[in-house]
CSV table of C-alpha atoms in Angstrom, one decimal:
chain,number,residue,atom,x,y,z
A,22,UNK,CA,-14.1,-46.2,15.3
A,23,UNK,CA,-11.6,-46.0,12.5
A,24,UNK,CA,-9.7,-42.7,12.2
A,25,UNK,CA,-10.4,-40.6,9.2
A,26,UNK,CA,-7.4,-39.0,7.6
A,27,UNK,CA,-7.3,-36.5,4.8
A,28,UNK,CA,-4.6,-34.7,2.8
A,29,UNK,CA,-5.5,-31.1,1.9
A,30,UNK,CA,-3.4,-29.2,-0.6
A,31,UNK,CA,-3.8,-25.5,-0.7
A,32,UNK,CA,-2.4,-22.9,-3.1
A,33,UNK,CA,-1.5,-20.6,-0.2
A,34,UNK,CA,-1.2,-20.6,3.6
A,35,UNK,CA,-4.9,-20.6,4.8
A,36,UNK,CA,-4.3,-18.5,7.9
A,37,UNK,CA,-5.0,-15.7,8.7
A,38,UNK,CA,-8.4,-15.9,6.9
A,39,UNK,CA,-8.1,-12.2,5.9
A,40,UNK,CA,-9.1,-12.3,2.3
A,41,UNK,CA,-11.7,-14.1,0.1
A,42,UNK,CA,-9.3,-16.6,-1.3
A,43,UNK,CA,-8.5,-18.2,2.0
A,44,UNK,CA,-11.8,-17.9,3.9
A,45,UNK,CA,-13.2,-21.1,2.3
A,46,UNK,CA,-9.9,-22.9,2.8
A,47,UNK,CA,-9.6,-22.2,6.5
A,48,UNK,CA,-13.2,-22.7,7.6
A,49,UNK,CA,-13.5,-25.9,5.7
A,50,UNK,CA,-10.4,-27.1,7.4
A,51,UNK,CA,-11.8,-26.1,10.8
A,52,UNK,CA,-15.1,-27.8,10.1
A,53,UNK,CA,-13.4,-31.0,9.1
A,54,UNK,CA,-11.3,-30.9,12.3
A,55,UNK,CA,-14.4,-30.4,14.4
A,56,UNK,CA,-15.8,-33.6,12.8
A,57,UNK,CA,-12.7,-35.5,14.0
A,58,UNK,CA,-10.9,-35.7,10.6
A,59,UNK,CA,-7.1,-36.0,10.9
A,60,UNK,CA,-5.8,-33.4,8.5
A,61,UNK,CA,-2.5,-33.5,6.8
A,62,UNK,CA,-2.1,-30.0,5.3
A,63,UNK,CA,0.2,-29.1,2.4
A,64,UNK,CA,0.6,-25.4,1.7
A,65,UNK,CA,2.3,-23.5,-1.0
A,66,UNK,CA,3.9,-20.3,0.2
A,67,UNK,CA,4.2,-16.9,-1.5
A,68,UNK,CA,4.4,-13.9,0.8
A,69,UNK,CA,2.5,-15.6,3.6
A,70,UNK,CA,4.6,-17.1,6.3
A,71,UNK,CA,4.1,-20.5,8.0
A,72,UNK,CA,1.5,-20.3,10.8
A,73,UNK,CA,1.7,-22.2,14.1
A,74,UNK,CA,-2.0,-21.6,14.5
A,75,UNK,CA,-2.7,-24.3,11.9
A,76,UNK,CA,-1.1,-27.0,14.1
A,77,UNK,CA,-4.2,-26.9,16.3
A,78,UNK,CA,-6.3,-28.3,13.4
A,79,UNK,CA,-3.8,-30.5,11.6
A,80,UNK,CA,-1.9,-33.7,12.4
A,81,UNK,CA,0.9,-32.4,10.1
A,82,UNK,CA,1.6,-29.2,8.2
A,83,UNK,CA,4.0,-29.1,5.3
A,84,UNK,CA,5.1,-26.0,3.4
A,85,UNK,CA,6.4,-25.8,-0.2
A,86,UNK,CA,7.8,-22.7,-1.8
A,87,UNK,CA,6.0,-21.4,-4.8
A,88,UNK,CA,8.6,-20.8,-7.6
A,89,UNK,CA,7.4,-17.4,-8.5
A,90,UNK,CA,10.0,-16.6,-11.2
A,91,UNK,CA,10.6,-16.7,-14.9
A,92,UNK,CA,11.8,-20.3,-14.8
A,93,UNK,CA,8.2,-21.3,-14.0
A,94,UNK,CA,6.8,-19.8,-17.1
A,95,UNK,CA,5.7,-22.4,-19.6
A,96,UNK,CA,4.2,-22.6,-23.1
A,97,UNK,CA,2.3,-25.8,-22.1
A,98,UNK,CA,1.2,-25.3,-18.5
A,99,UNK,CA,-0.6,-22.4,-16.8
A,100,UNK,CA,1.8,-20.3,-14.7
A,101,UNK,CA,-0.4,-20.7,-11.6
A,102,UNK,CA,0.1,-24.5,-12.0
A,103,UNK,CA,3.7,-24.7,-13.2
A,104,UNK,CA,4.9,-22.5,-10.3
A,105,UNK,CA,3.4,-24.9,-7.8
A,106,UNK,CA,5.3,-28.1,-8.9
A,107,UNK,CA,7.2,-29.7,-6.1
A,108,UNK,CA,8.6,-33.2,-5.9
A,109,UNK,CA,8.5,-33.2,-2.1
A,110,UNK,CA,4.7,-32.9,-2.3
A,111,UNK,CA,4.4,-36.2,-4.2
A,112,UNK,CA,6.8,-37.9,-1.8
A,113,UNK,CA,4.8,-36.8,1.2
A,114,UNK,CA,1.5,-37.9,-0.4
A,115,UNK,CA,2.7,-41.3,-1.2
A,116,UNK,CA,3.8,-42.1,2.4
A,117,UNK,CA,0.2,-43.4,2.9
A,118,UNK,CA,-3.0,-44.0,1.0
A,119,UNK,CA,-5.2,-41.4,2.5
A,120,UNK,CA,-7.7,-39.5,0.3
A,121,UNK,CA,-6.7,-36.1,-1.1
A,122,UNK,CA,-8.5,-32.8,-1.3
A,123,UNK,CA,-7.0,-30.5,-3.9
A,124,UNK,CA,-7.9,-26.9,-3.3
A,125,UNK,CA,-8.0,-25.2,-6.6
A,126,UNK,CA,-6.7,-25.7,-10.1
A,127,UNK,CA,-3.5,-24.1,-8.9
A,128,UNK,CA,-2.6,-27.3,-7.0
A,129,UNK,CA,-3.7,-29.9,-9.6
A,130,UNK,CA,-0.3,-30.5,-11.3
A,131,UNK,CA,-0.1,-34.1,-9.9
A,132,UNK,CA,-3.6,-34.8,-11.1
A,133,UNK,CA,-2.6,-33.6,-14.6
A,134,UNK,CA,0.5,-35.8,-14.6
A,135,UNK,CA,-1.5,-38.9,-13.7
A,136,UNK,CA,0.5,-39.3,-10.4
A,137,UNK,CA,-2.7,-39.8,-8.3
A,138,UNK,CA,-4.6,-42.4,-10.4
A,139,UNK,CA,-4.8,-45.0,-7.6
A,140,UNK,CA,-6.0,-42.5,-5.0
A,141,UNK,CA,-9.3,-41.1,-3.9
A,142,UNK,CA,-9.2,-37.4,-4.9
A,143,UNK,CA,-11.6,-34.5,-4.8
A,144,UNK,CA,-10.9,-31.2,-6.6
A,145,UNK,CA,-12.3,-28.1,-5.1
A,146,UNK,CA,-13.1,-25.6,-7.8
A,147,UNK,CA,-12.8,-22.0,-6.6
A,148,UNK,CA,-13.1,-20.4,-10.0
A,149,UNK,CA,-13.5,-21.3,-13.6
A,150,UNK,CA,-10.0,-20.1,-14.0
A,151,UNK,CA,-9.8,-19.7,-17.8
A,152,UNK,CA,-12.9,-17.4,-17.7
A,153,UNK,CA,-11.4,-15.5,-14.8
A,154,UNK,CA,-8.2,-14.8,-16.6
A,155,UNK,CA,-10.0,-13.9,-19.8
A,156,UNK,CA,-12.0,-11.3,-17.8
A,157,UNK,CA,-8.7,-9.9,-16.4
A,158,UNK,CA,-7.4,-9.5,-20.0
A,159,UNK,CA,-10.5,-7.7,-21.0
A,160,UNK,CA,-10.0,-5.0,-18.3
A,161,UNK,CA,-6.2,-4.8,-18.4
A,162,UNK,CA,-4.8,-1.6,-20.0
A,163,UNK,CA,-1.2,-2.7,-20.0
A,164,UNK,CA,-0.4,-4.4,-23.3
A,165,UNK,CA,2.0,-7.0,-21.9
A,166,UNK,CA,-0.1,-7.9,-18.9
A,167,UNK,CA,-3.0,-8.3,-21.3
A,168,UNK,CA,-1.0,-10.7,-23.4
A,169,UNK,CA,0.0,-12.7,-20.3
A,170,UNK,CA,-3.6,-13.0,-19.1
A,171,UNK,CA,-4.8,-14.1,-22.6
A,172,UNK,CA,-1.9,-16.7,-22.7
A,173,UNK,CA,-2.8,-17.9,-19.2
A,174,UNK,CA,-6.5,-18.2,-20.1
A,175,UNK,CA,-5.7,-20.3,-23.2
A,176,UNK,CA,-3.5,-22.7,-21.2
A,177,UNK,CA,-6.0,-22.9,-18.4
A,178,UNK,CA,-8.8,-23.9,-20.7
A,179,UNK,CA,-6.7,-26.7,-22.0
A,180,UNK,CA,-5.5,-27.7,-18.6
A,181,UNK,CA,-9.0,-27.6,-17.1
A,182,UNK,CA,-10.4,-29.7,-20.0
A,183,UNK,CA,-7.6,-32.3,-19.5
A,184,UNK,CA,-8.4,-32.9,-15.8
A,185,UNK,CA,-12.1,-32.3,-15.7
A,186,UNK,CA,-13.3,-35.9,-15.8
A,187,UNK,CA,-10.4,-37.4,-13.8
A,188,UNK,CA,-12.0,-36.9,-10.3
A,189,UNK,CA,-15.0,-35.7,-8.4
A,190,UNK,CA,-15.2,-31.8,-8.5
A,191,UNK,CA,-16.8,-29.7,-5.8
A,192,UNK,CA,-17.6,-26.2,-7.2
A,193,UNK,CA,-18.2,-23.1,-5.1
A,194,UNK,CA,-21.1,-21.9,-7.3
A,195,UNK,CA,-23.9,-23.4,-9.4
A,196,UNK,CA,-22.8,-21.1,-12.2
A,197,UNK,CA,-19.4,-22.8,-12.2
A,198,UNK,CA,-21.0,-26.2,-12.4
A,199,UNK,CA,-23.0,-25.1,-15.5
A,200,UNK,CA,-19.9,-23.6,-17.2
A,201,UNK,CA,-17.9,-26.8,-16.7
A,202,UNK,CA,-20.7,-28.9,-18.0
A,203,UNK,CA,-21.2,-26.7,-21.0
A,204,UNK,CA,-17.5,-26.2,-21.9
A,205,UNK,CA,-16.0,-29.6,-21.0
A,206,UNK,CA,-18.9,-32.0,-20.6
A,207,UNK,CA,-18.0,-32.6,-17.0
A,208,UNK,CA,-20.0,-35.4,-15.5
A,209,UNK,CA,-19.0,-35.7,-11.9
A,210,UNK,CA,-19.3,-32.1,-10.6
A,211,UNK,CA,-21.4,-30.8,-7.8
A,212,UNK,CA,-22.1,-27.6,-6.0
A,213,UNK,CA,-20.6,-27.2,-2.5
A,214,UNK,CA,-21.2,-23.7,-0.9
A,215,UNK,CA,-18.3,-21.6,0.4
A,216,UNK,CA,-17.4,-22.4,4.1
A,217,UNK,CA,-17.8,-19.4,6.3
A,218,UNK,CA,-17.2,-18.8,10.1
A,219,UNK,CA,-20.7,-20.1,11.0
A,220,UNK,CA,-20.6,-23.1,8.7
A,221,UNK,CA,-21.0,-26.5,10.3
A,222,UNK,CA,-20.7,-30.0,8.8
A,223,UNK,CA,-23.2,-32.7,9.5
A,224,UNK,CA,-21.8,-35.9,11.0
């Protein structure tokens, strides 16, 4: 039987699974491992340290520092994306031709830059990010933070529209599927529920 290999790119280190943003990441990774998939994990770090526990589930684990500073601010790219640009990631991805799972809009810079056109890629949509940042702006009392959230929401809407029909998208909710179809005319988007501790994957 031919080995199945998969690159997974995550916006943060997916262990410990101690908050909502990483639960789906870790338990999906674990479920794929249990199905015999050889996982090549790529994590962006910001406040969460490398975790040896991930080596149990992955053939390789690479860490990339998120550039969380003013130099990552952009008038053309969302900050959550521009702060996760790393040339080493592209180098590592192009060492083979394995399919790629991009976990979240945060990690989709290479997709936007058309660096992955010859690869099989799935984008996992964890949020309709432009809507999320718009809601943050509505509830923010600080004037400057509110401006930042509105700026980020505007850039995210443009970014999400630019990549929406490049690859297959797996959304965490049916509502997100509908929002993408209504806002961007997304054709190849499907609902895939959140992976939880008791989730299993059919062979």
